[in-house]
Coordinates of C-alpha atoms in Angstrom, one line a residue:
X1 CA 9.7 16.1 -27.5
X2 CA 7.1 16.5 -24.2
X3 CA 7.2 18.9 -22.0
X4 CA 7.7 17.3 -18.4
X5 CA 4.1 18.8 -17.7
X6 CA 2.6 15.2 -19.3
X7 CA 1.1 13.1 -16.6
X8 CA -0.8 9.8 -16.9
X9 CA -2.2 7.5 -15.4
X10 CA -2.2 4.0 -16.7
X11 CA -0.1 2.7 -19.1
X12 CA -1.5 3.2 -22.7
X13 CA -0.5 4.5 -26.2
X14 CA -1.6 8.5 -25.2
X15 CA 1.4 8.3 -22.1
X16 CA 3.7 7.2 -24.8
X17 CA 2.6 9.9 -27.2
X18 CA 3.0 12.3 -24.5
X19 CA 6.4 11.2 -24.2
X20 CA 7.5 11.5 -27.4
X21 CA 6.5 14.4 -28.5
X22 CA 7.9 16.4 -31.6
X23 CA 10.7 18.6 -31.1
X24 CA 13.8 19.2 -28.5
X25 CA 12.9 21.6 -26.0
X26 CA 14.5 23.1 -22.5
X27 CA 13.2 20.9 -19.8
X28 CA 11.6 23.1 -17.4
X29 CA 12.0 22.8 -13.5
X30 CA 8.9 21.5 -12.0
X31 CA 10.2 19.9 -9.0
X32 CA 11.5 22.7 -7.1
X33 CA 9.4 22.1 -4.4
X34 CA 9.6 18.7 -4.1
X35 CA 12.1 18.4 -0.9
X36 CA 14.1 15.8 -2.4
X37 CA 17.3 17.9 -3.0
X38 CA 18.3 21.1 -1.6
X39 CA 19.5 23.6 -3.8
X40 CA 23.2 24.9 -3.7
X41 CA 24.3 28.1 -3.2
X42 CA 24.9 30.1 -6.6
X43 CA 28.3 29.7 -8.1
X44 CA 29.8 31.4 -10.4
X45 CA 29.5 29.3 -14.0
X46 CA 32.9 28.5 -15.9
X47 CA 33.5 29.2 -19.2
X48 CA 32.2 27.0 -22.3
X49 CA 35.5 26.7 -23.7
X50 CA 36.9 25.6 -20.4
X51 CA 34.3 22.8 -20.0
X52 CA 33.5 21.8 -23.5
X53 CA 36.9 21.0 -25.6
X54 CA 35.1 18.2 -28.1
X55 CA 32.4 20.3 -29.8
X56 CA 29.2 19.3 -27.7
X57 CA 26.0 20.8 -27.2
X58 CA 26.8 23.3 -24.6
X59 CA 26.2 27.0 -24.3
X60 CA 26.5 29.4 -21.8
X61 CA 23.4 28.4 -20.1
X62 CA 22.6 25.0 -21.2
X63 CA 23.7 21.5 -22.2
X64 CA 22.2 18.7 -24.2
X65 CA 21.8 15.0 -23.9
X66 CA 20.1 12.5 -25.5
X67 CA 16.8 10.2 -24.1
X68 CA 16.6 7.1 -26.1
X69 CA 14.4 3.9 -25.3
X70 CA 11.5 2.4 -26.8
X71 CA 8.5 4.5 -26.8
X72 CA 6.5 2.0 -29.7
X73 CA 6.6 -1.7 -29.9
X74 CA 7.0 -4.6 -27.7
X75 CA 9.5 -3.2 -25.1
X76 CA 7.3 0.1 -24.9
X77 CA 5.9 -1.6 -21.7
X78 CA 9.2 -2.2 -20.3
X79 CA 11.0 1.4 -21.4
X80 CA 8.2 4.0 -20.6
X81 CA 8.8 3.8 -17.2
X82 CA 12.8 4.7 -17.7
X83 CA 11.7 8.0 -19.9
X84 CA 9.6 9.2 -17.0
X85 CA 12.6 8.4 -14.6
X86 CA 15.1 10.1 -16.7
X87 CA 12.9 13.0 -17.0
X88 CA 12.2 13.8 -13.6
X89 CA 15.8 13.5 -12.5
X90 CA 16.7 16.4 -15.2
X91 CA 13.7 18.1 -13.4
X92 CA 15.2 17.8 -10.2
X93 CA 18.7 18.7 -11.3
X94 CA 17.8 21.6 -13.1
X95 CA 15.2 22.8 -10.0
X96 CA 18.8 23.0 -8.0
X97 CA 20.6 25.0 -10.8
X98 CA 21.7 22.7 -13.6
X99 CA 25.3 20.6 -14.3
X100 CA 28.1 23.4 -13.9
X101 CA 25.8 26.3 -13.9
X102 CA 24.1 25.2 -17.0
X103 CA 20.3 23.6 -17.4
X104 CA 20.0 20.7 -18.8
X105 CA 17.6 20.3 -21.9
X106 CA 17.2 16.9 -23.8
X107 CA 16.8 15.2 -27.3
X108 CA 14.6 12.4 -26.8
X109 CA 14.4 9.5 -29.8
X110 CA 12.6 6.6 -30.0
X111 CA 14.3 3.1 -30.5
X112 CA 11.1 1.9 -31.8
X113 CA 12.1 -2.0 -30.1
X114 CA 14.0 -2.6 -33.5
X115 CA 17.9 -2.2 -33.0
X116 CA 18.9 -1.2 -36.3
X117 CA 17.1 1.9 -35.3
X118 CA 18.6 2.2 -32.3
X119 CA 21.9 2.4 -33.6
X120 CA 20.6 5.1 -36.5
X121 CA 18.8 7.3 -33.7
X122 CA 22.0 7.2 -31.3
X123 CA 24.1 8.3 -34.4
X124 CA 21.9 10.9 -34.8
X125 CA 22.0 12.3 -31.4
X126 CA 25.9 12.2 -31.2
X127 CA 26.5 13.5 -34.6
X128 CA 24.0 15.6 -35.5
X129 CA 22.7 17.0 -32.1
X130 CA 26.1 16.9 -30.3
X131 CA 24.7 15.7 -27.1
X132 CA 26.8 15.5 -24.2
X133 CA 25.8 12.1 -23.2
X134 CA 22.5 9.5 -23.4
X135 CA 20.8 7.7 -21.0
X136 CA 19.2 5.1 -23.2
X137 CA 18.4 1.3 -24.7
X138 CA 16.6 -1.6 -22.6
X139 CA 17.6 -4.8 -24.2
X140 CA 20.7 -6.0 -24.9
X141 CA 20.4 -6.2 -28.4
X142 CA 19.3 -2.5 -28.5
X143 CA 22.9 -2.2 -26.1
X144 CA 25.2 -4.2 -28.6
X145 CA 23.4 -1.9 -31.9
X146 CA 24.4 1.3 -30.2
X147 CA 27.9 -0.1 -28.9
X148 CA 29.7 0.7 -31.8
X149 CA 28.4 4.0 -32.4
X150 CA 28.8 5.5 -28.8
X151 CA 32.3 4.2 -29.6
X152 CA 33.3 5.4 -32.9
X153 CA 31.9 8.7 -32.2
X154 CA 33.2 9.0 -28.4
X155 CA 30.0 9.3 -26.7
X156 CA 28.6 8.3 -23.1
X157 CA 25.8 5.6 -22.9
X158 CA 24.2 5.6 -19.8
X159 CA 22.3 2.6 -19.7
X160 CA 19.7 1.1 -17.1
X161 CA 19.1 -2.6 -17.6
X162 CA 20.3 -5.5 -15.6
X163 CA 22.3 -7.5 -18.4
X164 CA 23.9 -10.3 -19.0
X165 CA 27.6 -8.7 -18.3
X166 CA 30.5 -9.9 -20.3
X167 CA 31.2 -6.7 -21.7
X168 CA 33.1 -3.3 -20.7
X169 CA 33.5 -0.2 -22.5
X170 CA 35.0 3.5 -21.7
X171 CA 31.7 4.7 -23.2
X172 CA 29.0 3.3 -21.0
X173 CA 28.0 3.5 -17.5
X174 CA 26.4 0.2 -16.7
X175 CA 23.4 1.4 -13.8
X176 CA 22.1 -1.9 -13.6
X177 CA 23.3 -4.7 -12.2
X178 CA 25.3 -7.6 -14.9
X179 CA 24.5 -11.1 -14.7
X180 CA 26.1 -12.3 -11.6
X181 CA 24.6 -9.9 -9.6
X182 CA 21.4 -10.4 -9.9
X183 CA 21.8 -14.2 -11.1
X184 CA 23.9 -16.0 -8.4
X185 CA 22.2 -14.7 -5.3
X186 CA 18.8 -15.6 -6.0
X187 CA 19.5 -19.1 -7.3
X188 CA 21.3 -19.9 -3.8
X189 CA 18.3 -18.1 -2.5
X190 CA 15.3 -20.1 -3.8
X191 CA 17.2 -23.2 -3.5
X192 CA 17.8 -22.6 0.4
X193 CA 14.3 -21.1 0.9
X194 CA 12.2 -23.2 -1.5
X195 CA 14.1 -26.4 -1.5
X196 CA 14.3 -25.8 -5.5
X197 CA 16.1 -28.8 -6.8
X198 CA 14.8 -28.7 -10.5
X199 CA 14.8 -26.1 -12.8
X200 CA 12.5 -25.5 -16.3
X201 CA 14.5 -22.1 -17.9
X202 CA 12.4 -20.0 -20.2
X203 CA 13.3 -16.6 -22.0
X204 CA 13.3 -14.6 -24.3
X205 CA 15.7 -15.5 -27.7
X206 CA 18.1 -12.5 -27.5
X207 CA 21.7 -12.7 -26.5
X208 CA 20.4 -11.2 -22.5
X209 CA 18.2 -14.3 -21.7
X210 CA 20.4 -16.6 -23.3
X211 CA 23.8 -15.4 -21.9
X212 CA 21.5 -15.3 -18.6
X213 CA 20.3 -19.1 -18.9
X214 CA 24.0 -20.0 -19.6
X215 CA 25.2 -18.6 -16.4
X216 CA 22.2 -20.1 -14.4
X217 CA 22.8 -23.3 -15.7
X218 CA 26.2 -23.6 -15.3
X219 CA 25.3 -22.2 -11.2
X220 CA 22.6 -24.9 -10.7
X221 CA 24.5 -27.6 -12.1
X222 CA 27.9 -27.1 -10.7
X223 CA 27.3 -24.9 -7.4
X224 CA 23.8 -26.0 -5.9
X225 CA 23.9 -29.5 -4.1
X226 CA 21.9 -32.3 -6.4
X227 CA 20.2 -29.6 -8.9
X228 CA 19.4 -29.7 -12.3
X229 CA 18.2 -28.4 -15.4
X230 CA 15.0 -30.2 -16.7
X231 CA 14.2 -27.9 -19.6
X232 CA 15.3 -25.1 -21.4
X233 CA 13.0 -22.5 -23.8
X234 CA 13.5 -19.8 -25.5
X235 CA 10.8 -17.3 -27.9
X236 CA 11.4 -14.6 -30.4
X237 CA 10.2 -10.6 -28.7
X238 CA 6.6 -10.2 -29.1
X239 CA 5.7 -14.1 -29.1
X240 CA 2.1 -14.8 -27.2
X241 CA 1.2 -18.1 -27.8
X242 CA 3.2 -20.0 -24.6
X243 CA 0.5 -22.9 -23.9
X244 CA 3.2 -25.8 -25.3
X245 CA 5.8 -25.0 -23.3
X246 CA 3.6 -24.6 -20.4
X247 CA 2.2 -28.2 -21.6
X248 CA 5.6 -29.4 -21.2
X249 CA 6.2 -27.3 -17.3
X250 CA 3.3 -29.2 -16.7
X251 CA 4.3 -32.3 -17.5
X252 CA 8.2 -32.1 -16.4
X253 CA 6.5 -30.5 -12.9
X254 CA 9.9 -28.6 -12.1
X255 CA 10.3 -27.4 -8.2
X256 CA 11.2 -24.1 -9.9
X257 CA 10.4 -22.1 -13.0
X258 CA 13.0 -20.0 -13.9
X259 CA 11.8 -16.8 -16.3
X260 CA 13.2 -14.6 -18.2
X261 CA 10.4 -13.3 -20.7
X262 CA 11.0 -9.9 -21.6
X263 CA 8.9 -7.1 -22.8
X264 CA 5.1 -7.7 -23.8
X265 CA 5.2 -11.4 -24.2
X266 CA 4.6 -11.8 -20.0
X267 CA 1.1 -10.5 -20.4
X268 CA 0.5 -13.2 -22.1
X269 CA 2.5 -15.8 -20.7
X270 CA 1.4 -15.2 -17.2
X271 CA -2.1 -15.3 -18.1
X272 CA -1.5 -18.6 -19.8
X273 CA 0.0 -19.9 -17.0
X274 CA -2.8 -19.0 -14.6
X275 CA -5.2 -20.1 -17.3
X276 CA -3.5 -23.2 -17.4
X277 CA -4.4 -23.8 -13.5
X278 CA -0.5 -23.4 -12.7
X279 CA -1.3 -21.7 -9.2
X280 CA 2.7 -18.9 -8.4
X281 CA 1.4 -19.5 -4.7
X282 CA 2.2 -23.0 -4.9
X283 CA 3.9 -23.5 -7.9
X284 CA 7.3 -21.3 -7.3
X285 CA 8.6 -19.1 -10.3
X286 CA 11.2 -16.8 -9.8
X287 CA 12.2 -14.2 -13.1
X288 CA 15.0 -11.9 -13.2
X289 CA 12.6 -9.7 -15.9
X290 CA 9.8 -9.1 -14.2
X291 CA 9.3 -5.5 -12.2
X292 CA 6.5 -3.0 -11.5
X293 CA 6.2 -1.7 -14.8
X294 CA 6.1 -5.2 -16.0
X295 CA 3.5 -6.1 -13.8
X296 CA 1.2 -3.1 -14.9
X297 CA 0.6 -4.5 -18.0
X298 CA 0.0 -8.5 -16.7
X299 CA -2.2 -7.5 -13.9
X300 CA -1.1 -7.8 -10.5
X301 CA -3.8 -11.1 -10.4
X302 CA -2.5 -12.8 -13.0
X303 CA 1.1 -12.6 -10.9
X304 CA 0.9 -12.6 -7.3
X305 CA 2.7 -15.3 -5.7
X306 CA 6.1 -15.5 -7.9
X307 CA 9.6 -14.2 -7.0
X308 CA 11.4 -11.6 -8.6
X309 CA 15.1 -11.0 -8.4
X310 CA 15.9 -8.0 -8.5
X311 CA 18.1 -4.8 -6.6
X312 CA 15.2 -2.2 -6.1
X313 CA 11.2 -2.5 -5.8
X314 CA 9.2 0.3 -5.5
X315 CA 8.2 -0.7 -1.6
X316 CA 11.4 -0.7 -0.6
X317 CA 11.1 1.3 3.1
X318 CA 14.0 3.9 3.4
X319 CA 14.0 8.0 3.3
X320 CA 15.7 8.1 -0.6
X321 CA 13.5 5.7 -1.8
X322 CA 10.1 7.0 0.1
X323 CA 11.3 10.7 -1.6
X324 CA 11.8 9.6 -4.9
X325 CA 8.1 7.7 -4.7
X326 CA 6.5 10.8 -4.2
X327 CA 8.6 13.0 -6.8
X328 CA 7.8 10.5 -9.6
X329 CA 3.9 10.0 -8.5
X330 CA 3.7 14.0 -8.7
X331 CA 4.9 14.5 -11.4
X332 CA 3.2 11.0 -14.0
X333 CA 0.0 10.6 -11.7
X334 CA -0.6 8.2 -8.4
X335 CA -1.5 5.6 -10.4
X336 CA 2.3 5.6 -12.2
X337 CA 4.5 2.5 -10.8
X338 CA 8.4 1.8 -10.5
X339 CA 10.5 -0.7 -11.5
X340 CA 13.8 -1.6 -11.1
X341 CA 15.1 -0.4 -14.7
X342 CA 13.1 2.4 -13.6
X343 CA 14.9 3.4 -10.7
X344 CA 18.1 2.7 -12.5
X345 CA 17.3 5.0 -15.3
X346 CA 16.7 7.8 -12.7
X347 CA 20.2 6.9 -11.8
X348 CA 22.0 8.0 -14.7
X349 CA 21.6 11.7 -14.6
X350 CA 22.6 12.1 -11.4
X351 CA 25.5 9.9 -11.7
X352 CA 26.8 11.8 -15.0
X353 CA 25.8 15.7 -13.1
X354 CA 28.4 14.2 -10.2
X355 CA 30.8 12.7 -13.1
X356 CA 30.9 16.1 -14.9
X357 CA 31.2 18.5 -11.7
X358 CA 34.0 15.8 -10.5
X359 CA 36.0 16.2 -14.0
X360 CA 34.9 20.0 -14.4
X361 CA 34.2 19.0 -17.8
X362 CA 31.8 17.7 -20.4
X363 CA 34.5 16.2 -22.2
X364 CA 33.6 12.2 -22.7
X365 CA 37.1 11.1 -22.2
X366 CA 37.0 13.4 -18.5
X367 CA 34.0 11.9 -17.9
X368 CA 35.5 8.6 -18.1
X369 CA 38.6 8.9 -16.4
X370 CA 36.3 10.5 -13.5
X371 CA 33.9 8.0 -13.0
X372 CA 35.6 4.8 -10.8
X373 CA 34.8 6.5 -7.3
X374 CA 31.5 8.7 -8.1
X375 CA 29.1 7.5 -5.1
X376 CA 25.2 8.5 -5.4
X377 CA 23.9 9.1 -1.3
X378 CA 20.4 9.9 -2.6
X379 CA 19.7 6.3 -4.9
X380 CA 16.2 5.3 -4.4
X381 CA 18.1 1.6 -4.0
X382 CA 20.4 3.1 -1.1
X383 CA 23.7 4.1 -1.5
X384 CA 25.9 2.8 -5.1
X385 CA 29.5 3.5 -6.2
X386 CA 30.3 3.8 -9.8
X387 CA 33.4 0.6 -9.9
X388 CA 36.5 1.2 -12.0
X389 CA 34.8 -1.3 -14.5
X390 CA 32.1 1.2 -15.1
X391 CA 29.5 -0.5 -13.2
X392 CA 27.7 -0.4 -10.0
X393 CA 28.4 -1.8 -6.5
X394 CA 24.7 -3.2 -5.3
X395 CA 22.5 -5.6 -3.3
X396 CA 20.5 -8.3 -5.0
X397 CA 16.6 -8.5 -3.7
X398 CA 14.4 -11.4 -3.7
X399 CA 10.8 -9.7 -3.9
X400 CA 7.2 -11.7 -3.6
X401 CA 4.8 -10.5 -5.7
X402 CA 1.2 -9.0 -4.5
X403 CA -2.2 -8.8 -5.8
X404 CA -1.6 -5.3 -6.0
X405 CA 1.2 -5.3 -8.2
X406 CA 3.6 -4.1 -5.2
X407 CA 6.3 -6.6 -4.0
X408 CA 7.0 -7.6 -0.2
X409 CA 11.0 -8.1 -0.1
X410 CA 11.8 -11.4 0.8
X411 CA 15.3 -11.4 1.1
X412 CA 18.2 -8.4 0.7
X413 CA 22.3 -9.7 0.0
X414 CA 23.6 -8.0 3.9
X415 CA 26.1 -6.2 1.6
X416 CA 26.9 -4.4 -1.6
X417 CA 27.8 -6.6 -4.4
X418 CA 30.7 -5.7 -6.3
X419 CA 30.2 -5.8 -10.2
X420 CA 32.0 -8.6 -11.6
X421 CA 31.1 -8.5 -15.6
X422 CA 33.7 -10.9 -16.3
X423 CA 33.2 -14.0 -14.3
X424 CA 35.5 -16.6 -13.9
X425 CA 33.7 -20.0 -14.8
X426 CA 30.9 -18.9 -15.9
X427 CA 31.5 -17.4 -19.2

């Protein structure tokens, strides 16, 4: 495993080397300076037996979890971004004396963007190193691998992504937003503000983009006034040939295109769209997969113009979020950006930290019981509230994508959203 000293600059196999690294060691507080957080007065630490009834990785001075995303493969470019986040909020944690008087060290794993490995490396970190909980997976079919083994083995999955909801479990803490969320909002959105009557869906083939499309289509067709769907697309992870389908966008000339590409694949598709003389500044596109890091790797040129929908960007102008810029620029280089799985990745270990302290225990089933109620002040986003269904209360964004690769937000929800993983007549 790194050391949190690793620091890069642009996006490139050597940053996700430095990630890895080999073995589990203590992370070390960096970040003490960094203003963000003040730290508490000393109190006194309770006893290991008091707070760790289950057989976890817990001493008298430390505890152990588990980081565990795709450092290799196709979904590197999406997950990188959520190590670093991850990383620097057990910095910052630690810099301000730990998670009931004990420092936090970590096991990090790589998922590799194959999910049969997922589900081997999370049954390694629960059974073999113990860990008291991990903040981990990307896509949905990384999520559903490791389900069942966060289950049977009664561990705590804190996981980042926005996702096509319809699921619930004791054992996972669901920091980005489910499909209605993020889905419902914008549609209404780019209908009202873009006159968007037809829609050409394209995604990724994986049960996220899918279950996503389904929900979309069911919105535009039964809930926006005269709207349709003129085409629907969908390509395996990795894919990078796209001029067909963008043939057929061409040629069906929808008022919107409505993305949901995931991983590697949108360098190339957005290049082959601008290649293809498809101009985002005229032609609208708005994505629910696209974010900073994303945008990294497709060149900010190759994207300006289009919509993404989205709860945080990395310009978003309030005192959390302008801290939180600077903390993660320290510490992985200026030229580092954040996305919105990102920022929700750096929300899991401080939502688990106020969890544990709450329950006064690392116990999984404690956790669970005390998480409905656990609000995060600090959240780069603004203020969130863990739900009794184990996800998050939060506003949906509409950001428009600049040259630069930053986003000017568009549009904000006036209110928090709550989670609704479940929803009736859309499922």
């Amino acid at each position: 495993m790194s050391s949190n000293n690793d620091k890069s600059n642009t996006f490139s196999s050597t940053r996700r080397k430095l990630l890895m690294g080999m073995a589990t060691l203590p992370a070390v507080p960096l970040l003490a300076q960094a203003g963000l957080f003040s730290t508490p007065a000393h109190a006194q630490t309770p006893a290991t037996a008091d707070v760790n009834t289950t057989g976890l990785a817990v001493t008298d001075d430390e505890v152990t979890v588990g980081i565990l995303h795709s450092i290799t493969g196709t979904m590197a470019i999406s997950e990188t971004g959520s190590v670093q986040a991850e990383k620097l909020a057990i910095e910052q944690i630690n810099a301000m004396g730990g998670v009931l008087g004990r420092k936090i060290k970590y096991v990090q794993e790589d998922g590799a963007s194959d999910w049969p490995t997922f589900a081997e490396k999370a049954k390694k970190l629960l059974v073999q190193d113990k860990v008291a909980a991990i903040m981990g997976c990307w896509t949905s079919a990384s999520r559903k691998a490791v389900l069942p083994v966060v289950e049977q083995y009664n561990g705590m999955l804190y996981y980042p992504t926005f996702y096509e909801g319809l699921e619930q479990s004791k054992n996972v803490i669901y920091t980005g937003q489910e499909a209605t969320q993020q889905i419902l909002a914008g549609l209404d959105w780019v209908q009202r503000e873009k006159n968007g009557k037809t829609f050409y869906l394209i995604g990724s083939d994986y049960i996220w983009p899918r279950t996503s499309m389904k929900i979309a289509r069911k919105h535009i067709e039964g809930h926006l006034k005269d709207s349709s769907v003129v085409g629907e697309e969908y390509f395996p992870l990795g894919h990078t040939q796209f001029n067909s389908v963008i043939n057929k966008i061409k040629l069906k000339k929808p008022d919107v295109i409505y993305a949901a590409v995931v991983g590697g694949s949108n360098v190339a598709f957005y290049k082959q769209l601008k290649a293809a003389g498809i101009d985002l500044s005229k032609q609208t596109l708005l994505t629910i997969s696209v974010t900073e890091d994303e945008i990294d790797g497709i060149g900010g040129e190759n994207f300006a113009g289009a919509y993404s929908c989205m709860k945080y960007f990395q310009s978003l102008d309030n005192p959390n979020n302008k801290d939180f810029v600077a903390a993660f620029k320290k510490m992985w280089g200026e030229k580092t950006v954040i996305g919105d799985v990102t920022q929700a990745a750096y929300l899991g270990p401080w939502l688990w930290k106020m969890t544990v302290e709450k329950a006064g225990s690392f116990d999984v089933d404690k956790i669970a019981a005390a998480s409905p109620g656990i609000e995060f002040t600090k959240a780069p986003e603004g203020y969130v509230k863990i739900h009794k269904n184990h996800h998050l209360w939060s506003k949906t964004r509409v950001g428009k994508a600049l040259v630069d690769g930053q986003f000017e937000v568009v549009f904000e929800t006036p209110d928090l959203i709550e989670p609704d993983p479940f929803p009736k007549g859309y499922q």
